[in-house]
Amino acid sequence: MANLMGDKKASFLRLVEERALSKEEKKKLQDALVPYIPKDCISNILLRLPLESLQRSRFVCKPWYTIINSLKFIDDHLKRSESVLIYISSIKEENLYPFSTRPIAFEKPNTFSVEAKLLQSESVPVLGQPNINPTLKCYIKFLEINNGRSKIGEYSVSCTGHIRAACNGLILLENKLKKGGLIVVNPVTRKLISLPLGTLCPADKESYGFAFCTVTGEYKVVHLFQDELRYFGCEILNLGTRVWRAVNGPSFGLLRWLGCLPVLAIGALHWVPNIDSSDYLVSIEVDKERFHTIPLPKSSRYHDRIVEMRGFLSFVTHEEENQIGVWILKGLGELWTKQLSIKTGCILDMVPLYSLRIKGDLVFKRDEDGSFYAYDFQLQVMRKIEMEKERLKMSGMYHPHVNSLISWSSRERSQDVFY
C-alpha cells in the first residue's frame, strides 16, 4: 500500500514538472516570436490611436489597461487632444422619417443613458424609478474640424438635460431627475457624479462656469445668478467636497446680461457683461475666488466674442473696412496686445466660437446661414469648412470641449473604472 502511494506521488510530481517545463518552453517560444517593446514605446503608440481604438485597446491585455489608466498617460493624452465642439442632438428629430406623421423616439443599441446610470449609482429600486419621456432624450455628440473638413463624432451616450459648461473633457449637465440638479460626466469614460442642489433660479437668470484650479488641483463649479432685486450672487462648489460656498458676487450694475458662455483663460472665468457695447469684462479668479473687471481694448459689438487661445485670453472684434481684429491678454493685470487683423471681404456676421488648441486655427460661425469658417494663422487664410452630409442638429448651445480620460479628483483618477 505504501509503495502504491509512493508511485502515485512520484507520477504526480513528474506531471507537474512536465507542465511547468511546457509553460517555460511556450514562454520562450512566445518571447522569440514577439520582440520586447519598451513600455514607453507602447505608451507613445497608444497615445496616437483614435478615440474609438483607444477605448478598445484597454481590454487587449492587462499591461495596456494599466498604461491607459495611469495618471501620466491620461495627462499626456489630454495634452495631445484637439479641441472640438460638444453639443446635444434630439433623438426624436434624428428619427424623423420622410413619410411619418409622428416622430419616433428610440435609442440606438448599446447607448449609455446618463439618467439610468445615475439612478443605478444611487441604488434607486426599479419600481421606484421615474418614467423618463423618451421624446426628451438627446445624444451627446461632438463636431471635429480638421484640414478644412468637419466630422460628427458620437459617444453613444444619451441624456435629457442641456450642457451648461465644459472643462478638460468633463461636462456639466442639467439633472432633469431633480429640479435644479447638476451632473458632472465624462462622455468618453462614462464616469459621472451628481451634485447637490444650489440656489434655484430661472435658467435665463443664471450662468455656470467650470474650471480647474492649478493651485489646489481641484475642479470648481461657479454658479452666477441674479435675484429678484437684480443683484448678482455667486456660489462655488469644489468637486472634491461637493459643498456649495457663497462668495461675494460682482458689484451691482456691472453685469446686465448672461447670454454668452463664460470663457476660462489665464486663471480666471470671464463674462461679457452686455450683448452690445461692452467696455470691460467681468472676471473671477479661480484660485482667489474674487471678482474684478478687465478693460477691453475697444468697445465690443454684437458679433464680437472672447475666446481662449493657447491658454491666453483673446478678444476678437469686428473693425472698419471689413476686418476682424484679434487681441491677446497674456495675464491678469497685463495690457492687451493686438496680434493681427483678418480681412473678411463682404462677410460681416462672423461670430468667433473657439480656437483649436493644437493647430491654433480660429473657428467662426456665420449668423446668416450657420456655415463654419476657420482662419489659419500660419497661412493667413480664411477657409469655409466642408460640412458632413449629415445635418448638424443641435439642441441648445454648443461648447468648446476636448475628449479626454480625465476624472475630477486624484482619488478618482487613481481608481478609474470604465463602462
GROMACS .gro file of C-alpha atoms in nm:
model
  419
    1MET     CA    1   0.000   0.000   0.000
    2ALA     CA    2   0.284   0.231   0.091
    3ASN     CA    3   0.457   0.154  -0.239
    4LEU     CA    4   0.138   0.232  -0.431
    5MET     CA    5   0.103   0.575  -0.262
    6GLY     CA    6   0.467   0.649  -0.331
    7ASP     CA    7   0.425   0.568  -0.701
    8LYS     CA    8   0.123   0.797  -0.726
    9LYS     CA    9   0.312   1.087  -0.564
   10ALA     CA   10   0.606   1.036  -0.798
   11SER     CA   11   0.376   1.029  -1.101
   12PHE     CA   12   0.202   1.346  -0.986
   13LEU     CA   13   0.536   1.526  -0.935
   14ARG     CA   14   0.655   1.422  -1.282
   15LEU     CA   15   0.328   1.555  -1.433
   16VAL     CA   16   0.370   1.889  -1.255
   17GLU     CA   17   0.731   1.918  -1.373
   18GLU     CA   18   0.633   1.838  -1.732
   19ARG     CA   19   0.360   2.104  -1.731
   20ALA     CA   20   0.599   2.360  -1.580
   21LEU     CA   21   0.858   2.281  -1.847
   22SER     CA   22   0.586   2.306  -2.110
   23LYS     CA   23   0.487   2.654  -1.986
   24GLU     CA   24   0.850   2.767  -1.982
   25GLU     CA   25   0.904   2.639  -2.336
   26LYS     CA   26   0.588   2.815  -2.457
   27LYS     CA   27   0.700   3.142  -2.292
   28LYS     CA   28   1.046   3.114  -2.452
   29LEU     CA   29   0.885   3.047  -2.789
   30GLN     CA   30   0.649   3.344  -2.747
   31ASP     CA   31   0.936   3.572  -2.646
   32ALA     CA   32   1.132   3.460  -2.950
   33LEU     CA   33   0.841   3.533  -3.186
   34VAL     CA   34   0.729   3.862  -3.024
   35PRO     CA   35   1.017   4.102  -2.959
   36TYR     CA   36   1.025   4.302  -2.637
   37ILE     CA   37   0.882   4.654  -2.675
   38PRO     CA   38   0.965   4.908  -2.405
   39LYS     CA   39   0.673   5.041  -2.203
   40ASP     CA   40   0.738   5.400  -2.316
   41CYS     CA   41   0.715   5.296  -2.681
   42ILE     CA   42   0.383   5.119  -2.622
   43SER     CA   43   0.254   5.429  -2.442
   44ASN     CA   44   0.356   5.656  -2.733
   45ILE     CA   45   0.182   5.426  -2.981
   46LEU     CA   46  -0.138   5.416  -2.775
   47LEU     CA   47  -0.139   5.797  -2.743
   48ARG     CA   48  -0.167   5.826  -3.121
   49LEU     CA   49  -0.468   5.598  -3.154
   50PRO     CA   50  -0.811   5.741  -3.243
   51LEU     CA   51  -1.053   5.764  -2.953
   52GLU     CA   52  -1.257   5.458  -3.056
   53SER     CA   53  -0.946   5.241  -3.098
   54LEU     CA   54  -0.804   5.359  -2.766
   55GLN     CA   55  -1.126   5.257  -2.590
   56ARG     CA   56  -1.100   4.903  -2.729
   57SER     CA   57  -0.724   4.878  -2.663
   58ARG     CA   58  -0.780   4.895  -2.287
   59PHE     CA   59  -0.904   4.537  -2.293
   60VAL     CA   60  -0.632   4.385  -2.511
   61CYS     CA   61  -0.418   4.288  -2.212
   62LYS     CA   62  -0.353   4.384  -1.851
   63PRO     CA   63  -0.031   4.584  -1.922
   64TRP     CA   64  -0.215   4.802  -2.177
   65TYR     CA   65  -0.503   4.853  -1.934
   66THR     CA   66  -0.255   4.965  -1.669
   67ILE     CA   67  -0.081   5.205  -1.908
   68ILE     CA   68  -0.402   5.368  -2.034
   69ASN     CA   69  -0.539   5.412  -1.681
   70SER     CA   70  -0.218   5.566  -1.544
   71LEU     CA   71  -0.215   5.935  -1.445
   72LYS     CA   72   0.079   6.009  -1.676
   73PHE     CA   73  -0.095   5.861  -1.979
   74ILE     CA   74  -0.419   6.049  -1.902
   75ASP     CA   75  -0.232   6.379  -1.873
   76ASP     CA   76  -0.027   6.313  -2.189
   77HIS     CA   77  -0.343   6.221  -2.378
   78LEU     CA   78  -0.509   6.548  -2.270
   79LYS     CA   79  -0.211   6.750  -2.395
   80ARG     CA   80  -0.232   6.584  -2.739
   81SER     CA   81  -0.610   6.607  -2.779
   82GLU     CA   82  -0.754   6.867  -3.018
   83SER     CA   83  -1.047   7.094  -2.938
   84VAL     CA   84  -1.397   7.004  -3.059
   85LEU     CA   85  -1.747   7.147  -3.021
   86ILE     CA   86  -1.970   6.938  -2.796
   87TYR     CA   87  -2.349   6.959  -2.821
   88ILE     CA   88  -2.668   6.758  -2.776
   89SER     CA   89  -2.887   6.632  -3.060
   90SER     CA   90  -3.252   6.536  -3.009
   91ILE     CA   91  -3.318   6.164  -3.057
   92LYS     CA   92  -3.673   6.250  -3.167
   93GLU     CA   93  -3.551   6.472  -3.452
   94GLU     CA   94  -3.296   6.215  -3.566
   95ASN     CA   95  -3.572   5.953  -3.602
   96LEU     CA   96  -3.793   6.155  -3.834
   97TYR     CA   97  -3.883   5.964  -4.150
   98PRO     CA   98  -3.992   6.125  -4.478
   99PHE     CA   99  -4.344   5.975  -4.473
  100SER     CA  100  -4.404   5.957  -4.098
  101THR     CA  101  -4.664   6.178  -3.931
  102ARG     CA  102  -4.525   6.136  -3.581
  103PRO     CA  103  -4.160   6.126  -3.469
  104ILE     CA  104  -4.040   5.800  -3.318
  105ALA     CA  105  -3.802   5.830  -3.023
  106PHE     CA  106  -3.587   5.526  -2.959
  107GLU     CA  107  -3.223   5.492  -2.860
  108LYS     CA  108  -2.965   5.310  -3.063
  109PRO     CA  109  -2.845   4.974  -2.925
  110ASN     CA  110  -2.574   4.986  -2.657
  111THR     CA  111  -2.646   5.351  -2.573
  112PHE     CA  112  -2.527   5.461  -2.228
  113SER     CA  113  -2.804   5.654  -2.052
  114VAL     CA  114  -2.681   5.917  -1.804
  115GLU     CA  115  -3.006   5.914  -1.608
  116ALA     CA  116  -3.025   5.534  -1.591
  117LYS     CA  117  -2.668   5.512  -1.464
  118LEU     CA  118  -2.734   5.786  -1.209
  119LEU     CA  119  -3.038   5.600  -1.071
  120GLN     CA  120  -2.834   5.281  -1.057
  121SER     CA  121  -2.548   5.453  -0.868
  122GLU     CA  122  -2.796   5.594  -0.616
  123SER     CA  123  -2.949   5.245  -0.563
  124VAL     CA  124  -3.299   5.356  -0.657
  125PRO     CA  125  -3.530   5.048  -0.678
  126VAL     CA  126  -3.658   4.966  -1.025
  127LEU     CA  127  -4.020   5.015  -0.922
  128GLY     CA  128  -3.932   5.349  -0.765
  129GLN     CA  129  -3.756   5.491  -1.071
  130PRO     CA  130  -3.935   5.776  -1.252
  131ASN     CA  131  -4.058   5.734  -1.607
  132ILE     CA  132  -3.837   5.929  -1.847
  133ASN     CA  133  -4.014   6.066  -2.151
  134PRO     CA  134  -3.817   5.920  -2.446
  135THR     CA  135  -3.900   6.221  -2.664
  136LEU     CA  136  -3.692   6.441  -2.430
  137LYS     CA  137  -3.378   6.234  -2.469
  138CYS     CA  138  -3.078   6.360  -2.664
  139TYR     CA  139  -2.748   6.218  -2.783
  140ILE     CA  140  -2.425   6.386  -2.674
  141LYS     CA  141  -2.216   6.447  -2.986
  142PHE     CA  142  -1.915   6.649  -3.093
  143LEU     CA  143  -1.807   6.833  -3.407
  144GLU     CA  144  -1.443   6.786  -3.506
  145ILE     CA  145  -1.275   7.020  -3.755
  146ASN     CA  146  -0.956   6.910  -3.930
  147ASN     CA  147  -0.791   7.025  -4.253
  148GLY     CA  148  -1.092   7.222  -4.372
  149ARG     CA  149  -1.343   6.943  -4.311
  150SER     CA  150  -1.584   6.863  -4.031
  151LYS     CA  151  -1.671   6.529  -3.879
  152ILE     CA  152  -1.951   6.449  -3.636
  153GLY     CA  153  -1.846   6.213  -3.359
  154GLU     CA  154  -2.064   6.015  -3.120
  155TYR     CA  155  -2.011   5.877  -2.771
  156SER     CA  156  -2.322   5.653  -2.771
  157VAL     CA  157  -2.432   5.848  -2.463
  158SER     CA  158  -2.783   5.988  -2.409
  159CYS     CA  159  -2.920   6.241  -2.161
  160THR     CA  160  -3.224   6.463  -2.102
  161GLY     CA  161  -3.054   6.780  -1.973
  162HIS     CA  162  -2.869   7.059  -2.151
  163ILE     CA  163  -2.494   7.107  -2.129
  164ARG     CA  164  -2.418   7.404  -1.903
  165ALA     CA  165  -2.034   7.407  -1.910
  166ALA     CA  166  -1.727   7.200  -2.000
  167CYS     CA  167  -1.367   7.172  -1.879
  168ASN     CA  168  -1.081   6.934  -1.971
  169GLY     CA  169  -1.317   6.667  -2.104
  170LEU     CA  170  -1.570   6.689  -1.820
  171ILE     CA  171  -1.914   6.836  -1.890
  172LEU     CA  172  -2.169   6.988  -1.656
  173LEU     CA  173  -2.519   6.860  -1.735
  174GLU     CA  174  -2.862   6.954  -1.607
  175ASN     CA  175  -3.010   6.681  -1.389
  176LYS     CA  176  -3.370   6.655  -1.509
  177LEU     CA  177  -3.444   6.397  -1.238
  178LYS     CA  178  -3.406   6.669  -0.975
  179LYS     CA  179  -3.513   7.030  -1.030
  180GLY     CA  180  -3.204   7.249  -1.023
  181GLY     CA  181  -2.975   6.947  -1.000
  182LEU     CA  182  -2.648   6.903  -1.189
  183ILE     CA  183  -2.439   6.610  -1.311
  184VAL     CA  184  -2.069   6.602  -1.398
  185VAL     CA  185  -1.989   6.337  -1.658
  186ASN     CA  186  -1.700   6.239  -1.881
  187PRO     CA  187  -1.869   6.113  -2.201
  188VAL     CA  188  -1.557   5.919  -2.301
  189THR     CA  189  -1.506   5.719  -1.980
  190ARG     CA  190  -1.878   5.740  -1.887
  191LYS     CA  191  -1.796   5.818  -1.526
  192LEU     CA  192  -2.042   6.054  -1.359
  193ILE     CA  193  -2.127   6.216  -1.031
  194SER     CA  194  -2.435   6.410  -0.915
  195LEU     CA  195  -2.402   6.746  -0.740
  196PRO     CA  196  -2.616   6.874  -0.451
  197LEU     CA  197  -2.872   7.146  -0.508
  198GLY     CA  198  -2.755   7.505  -0.505
  199THR     CA  199  -2.955   7.825  -0.535
  200LEU     CA  200  -3.261   7.774  -0.757
  201CYS     CA  201  -3.340   8.039  -1.017
  202PRO     CA  202  -3.467   8.060  -1.379
  203ALA     CA  203  -3.225   7.939  -1.647
  204ASP     CA  204  -3.211   8.281  -1.815
  205LYS     CA  205  -3.107   8.442  -1.484
  206GLU     CA  206  -2.804   8.222  -1.417
  207SER     CA  207  -2.474   8.114  -1.568
  208TYR     CA  208  -2.235   7.830  -1.485
  209GLY     CA  209  -1.859   7.825  -1.518
  210PHE     CA  210  -1.644   7.513  -1.491
  211ALA     CA  211  -1.273   7.545  -1.413
  212PHE     CA  212  -0.964   7.356  -1.299
  213CYS     CA  213  -0.765   7.528  -1.025
  214THR     CA  214  -0.394   7.468  -1.092
  215VAL     CA  215  -0.302   7.579  -0.738
  216THR     CA  216  -0.514   7.322  -0.550
  217GLY     CA  217  -0.556   7.066  -0.829
  218GLU     CA  218  -0.935   7.073  -0.789
  219TYR     CA  219  -1.224   7.127  -1.027
  220LYS     CA  220  -1.466   7.405  -0.936
  221VAL     CA  221  -1.818   7.486  -1.049
  222VAL     CA  222  -1.903   7.857  -1.037
  223HIS     CA  223  -2.273   7.949  -1.023
  224LEU     CA  224  -2.357   8.310  -1.102
  225PHE     CA  225  -2.722   8.410  -1.060
  226GLN     CA  226  -2.948   8.716  -1.045
  227ASP     CA  227  -3.206   8.764  -0.770
  228GLU     CA  228  -3.541   8.945  -0.781
  229LEU     CA  229  -3.374   9.278  -0.691
  230ARG     CA  230  -3.138   9.238  -0.990
  231TYR     CA  231  -2.835   9.181  -0.767
  232PHE     CA  232  -2.593   8.910  -0.875
  233GLY     CA  233  -2.494   8.642  -0.627
  234CYS     CA  234  -2.230   8.372  -0.661
  235GLU     CA  235  -2.164   8.032  -0.510
  236ILE     CA  236  -1.880   7.789  -0.578
  237LEU     CA  237  -1.862   7.412  -0.541
  238ASN     CA  238  -1.541   7.207  -0.523
  239LEU     CA  239  -1.596   6.868  -0.682
  240GLY     CA  240  -1.378   6.712  -0.413
  241THR     CA  241  -1.610   6.819  -0.130
  242ARG     CA  242  -1.936   6.871  -0.323
  243VAL     CA  243  -2.045   7.157  -0.096
  244TRP     CA  244  -2.168   7.495  -0.223
  245ARG     CA  245  -1.999   7.800  -0.069
  246ALA     CA  246  -2.131   8.155  -0.104
  247VAL     CA  247  -1.876   8.413  -0.224
  248ASN     CA  248  -1.909   8.784  -0.293
  249GLY     CA  249  -2.063   8.842  -0.634
  250PRO     CA  250  -1.980   9.123  -0.878
  251SER     CA  251  -2.075   9.478  -0.781
  252PHE     CA  252  -2.426   9.595  -0.864
  253GLY     CA  253  -2.465   9.715  -1.223
  254LEU     CA  254  -2.153   9.551  -1.367
  255LEU     CA  255  -2.344   9.260  -1.522
  256ARG     CA  256  -2.656   9.313  -1.731
  257TRP     CA  257  -2.667   9.001  -1.946
  258LEU     CA  258  -2.576   8.632  -1.914
  259GLY     CA  259  -2.630   8.528  -2.276
  260CYS     CA  260  -2.266   8.446  -2.358
  261LEU     CA  261  -2.090   8.149  -2.203
  262PRO     CA  262  -1.800   8.235  -1.969
  263VAL     CA  263  -1.450   8.169  -2.102
  264LEU     CA  264  -1.176   8.008  -1.894
  265ALA     CA  265  -0.830   8.155  -1.958
  266ILE     CA  266  -0.529   8.298  -1.768
  267GLY     CA  267  -0.653   8.154  -1.440
  268ALA     CA  268  -0.998   8.315  -1.443
  269LEU     CA  269  -1.351   8.285  -1.578
  270HIS     CA  270  -1.462   8.582  -1.789
  271TRP     CA  271  -1.811   8.710  -1.878
  272VAL     CA  272  -1.910   8.971  -2.138
  273PRO     CA  273  -2.150   9.191  -1.935
  274ASN     CA  274  -2.373   9.314  -2.218
  275ILE     CA  275  -2.497   9.188  -2.554
  276ASP     CA  276  -2.366   9.500  -2.728
  277SER     CA  277  -2.135   9.790  -2.645
  278SER     CA  278  -1.934   9.644  -2.356
  279ASP     CA  279  -1.616   9.824  -2.248
  280TYR     CA  280  -1.495   9.566  -1.996
  281LEU     CA  281  -1.517   9.203  -1.885
  282VAL     CA  282  -1.639   9.071  -1.551
  283SER     CA  283  -1.394   8.808  -1.427
  284ILE     CA  284  -1.345   8.584  -1.125
  285GLU     CA  285  -1.005   8.438  -1.036
  286VAL     CA  286  -1.035   8.061  -0.999
  287ASP     CA  287  -0.781   8.047  -0.717
  288LYS     CA  288  -0.865   8.354  -0.508
  289GLU     CA  289  -1.239   8.350  -0.596
  290ARG     CA  290  -1.260   8.729  -0.627
  291PHE     CA  291  -1.445   8.929  -0.892
  292HIS     CA  292  -1.295   9.223  -1.079
  293THR     CA  293  -1.323   9.394  -1.416
  294ILE     CA  294  -1.083   9.385  -1.712
  295PRO     CA  295  -1.098   9.679  -1.956
  296LEU     CA  296  -1.135   9.580  -2.321
  297PRO     CA  297  -0.902   9.738  -2.581
  298LYS     CA  298  -1.211   9.872  -2.757
  299SER     CA  299  -1.588   9.858  -2.710
  300SER     CA  300  -1.738   9.524  -2.817
  301ARG     CA  301  -2.011   9.484  -3.077
  302TYR     CA  302  -2.289   9.232  -3.135
  303HIS     CA  303  -2.073   8.974  -3.321
  304ASP     CA  304  -1.761   9.022  -3.106
  305ARG     CA  305  -1.656   8.750  -2.862
  306ILE     CA  306  -1.382   8.643  -2.622
  307VAL     CA  307  -1.217   8.302  -2.673
  308GLU     CA  308  -0.931   8.108  -2.519
  309MET     CA  309  -0.626   8.080  -2.747
  310ARG     CA  310  -0.326   7.867  -2.643
  311GLY     CA  311  -0.401   7.939  -2.277
  312PHE     CA  312  -0.434   8.315  -2.329
  313LEU     CA  313  -0.748   8.527  -2.342
  314SER     CA  314  -0.835   8.663  -2.687
  315PHE     CA  315  -1.078   8.939  -2.780
  316VAL     CA  316  -1.200   8.901  -3.140
  317THR     CA  317  -1.365   9.220  -3.262
  318HIS     CA  318  -1.508   9.344  -3.591
  319GLU     CA  319  -1.333   9.655  -3.719
  320GLU     CA  320  -1.381   9.902  -4.000
  321GLU     CA  321  -1.307   9.812  -4.364
  322ASN     CA  322  -1.440   9.456  -4.324
  323GLN     CA  323  -1.164   9.339  -4.092
  324ILE     CA  324  -1.157   9.133  -3.773
  325GLY     CA  325  -0.904   9.228  -3.508
  326VAL     CA  326  -0.751   8.971  -3.275
  327TRP     CA  327  -0.628   9.099  -2.938
  328ILE     CA  328  -0.440   8.890  -2.680
  329LEU     CA  329  -0.420   8.920  -2.300
  330LYS     CA  330  -0.141   8.702  -2.155
  331GLY     CA  331  -0.210   8.754  -1.786
  332LEU     CA  332  -0.424   8.925  -1.526
  333GLY     CA  333  -0.304   9.281  -1.470
  334GLU     CA  334  -0.127   9.295  -1.807
  335LEU     CA  335  -0.219   9.501  -2.115
  336TRP     CA  336  -0.390   9.382  -2.432
  337THR     CA  337  -0.172   9.346  -2.741
  338LYS     CA  338  -0.305   9.329  -3.094
  339GLN     CA  339  -0.194   9.016  -3.277
  340LEU     CA  340  -0.328   9.077  -3.627
  341SER     CA  341  -0.621   9.187  -3.845
  342ILE     CA  342  -0.815   8.936  -4.058
  343LYS     CA  343  -0.970   9.050  -4.386
  344THR     CA  344  -1.319   8.907  -4.431
  345GLY     CA  345  -1.430   9.075  -4.754
  346CYS     CA  346  -1.802   9.142  -4.757
  347ILE     CA  347  -1.885   8.887  -4.484
  348LEU     CA  348  -1.980   9.082  -4.172
  349ASP     CA  349  -2.161   8.829  -3.949
  350MET     CA  350  -1.868   8.606  -3.849
  351VAL     CA  351  -1.906   8.502  -3.484
  352PRO     CA  352  -1.587   8.355  -3.328
  353LEU     CA  353  -1.657   8.025  -3.150
  354TYR     CA  354  -1.329   7.876  -3.029
  355SER     CA  355  -0.966   7.814  -3.113
  356LEU     CA  356  -0.809   7.476  -3.194
  357ARG     CA  357  -0.576   7.409  -2.901
  358ILE     CA  358  -0.318   7.212  -3.106
  359LYS     CA  359  -0.325   7.360  -3.455
  360GLY     CA  360  -0.432   7.705  -3.341
  361ASP     CA  361  -0.696   7.782  -3.607
  362LEU     CA  362  -0.971   8.024  -3.507
  363VAL     CA  363  -1.318   7.888  -3.587
  364PHE     CA  364  -1.611   8.116  -3.681
  365LYS     CA  365  -1.982   8.060  -3.746
  366ARG     CA  366  -2.194   8.279  -3.970
  367ASP     CA  367  -2.520   8.408  -3.830
  368GLU     CA  368  -2.690   8.412  -4.170
  369ASP     CA  369  -2.660   8.050  -4.280
  370GLY     CA  370  -2.486   7.870  -3.992
  371SER     CA  371  -2.180   7.784  -4.202
  372PHE     CA  372  -1.840   7.741  -4.035
  373TYR     CA  373  -1.510   7.905  -4.125
  374ALA     CA  374  -1.156   7.856  -3.991
  375TYR     CA  375  -0.871   8.105  -4.004
  376ASP     CA  376  -0.522   7.953  -4.043
  377PHE     CA  377  -0.274   8.182  -3.866
  378GLN     CA  378   0.028   8.022  -4.034
  379LEU     CA  379  -0.105   8.058  -4.389
  380GLN     CA  380  -0.312   8.368  -4.301
  381VAL     CA  381  -0.607   8.226  -4.492
  382MET     CA  382  -0.978   8.207  -4.404
  383ARG     CA  383  -1.143   7.888  -4.533
  384LYS     CA  384  -1.501   7.770  -4.536
  385ILE     CA  385  -1.539   7.435  -4.358
  386GLU     CA  386  -1.673   7.150  -4.567
  387MET     CA  387  -1.955   7.002  -4.361
  388GLU     CA  388  -2.063   6.639  -4.346
  389LYS     CA  389  -2.374   6.532  -4.535
  390GLU     CA  390  -2.547   6.475  -4.201
  391ARG     CA  391  -2.718   6.795  -4.097
  392LEU     CA  392  -2.588   6.948  -3.775
  393LYS     CA  393  -2.886   6.909  -3.543
  394MET     CA  394  -2.804   7.095  -3.224
  395SER     CA  395  -3.038   7.124  -2.927
  396GLY     CA  396  -2.932   7.420  -2.714
  397MET     CA  397  -2.582   7.568  -2.709
  398TYR     CA  398  -2.252   7.414  -2.814
  399HIS     CA  399  -1.937   7.433  -2.603
  400PRO     CA  400  -1.563   7.413  -2.674
  401HIS     CA  401  -1.453   7.075  -2.545
  402VAL     CA  402  -1.167   6.826  -2.551
  403ASN     CA  403  -1.211   6.449  -2.548
  404SER     CA  404  -1.007   6.311  -2.260
  405LEU     CA  405  -0.981   6.039  -1.996
  406ILE     CA  406  -0.978   6.292  -1.710
  407SER     CA  407  -1.156   6.239  -1.376
  408TRP     CA  408  -1.249   6.508  -1.124
  409SER     CA  409  -1.026   6.413  -0.831
  410SER     CA  410  -0.690   6.249  -0.770
  411ARG     CA  411  -0.862   5.965  -0.583
  412GLU     CA  412  -1.098   5.901  -0.873
  413ARG     CA  413  -0.812   5.926  -1.124
  414SER     CA  414  -0.620   5.654  -0.941
  415GLN     CA  415  -0.925   5.424  -0.934
  416ASP     CA  416  -1.067   5.476  -1.282
  417VAL     CA  417  -1.317   5.212  -1.388
  418PHE     CA  418  -1.469   5.234  -1.734
  419TYR     CA  419  -1.806   5.108  -1.853
   0.00000   0.00000   0.00000
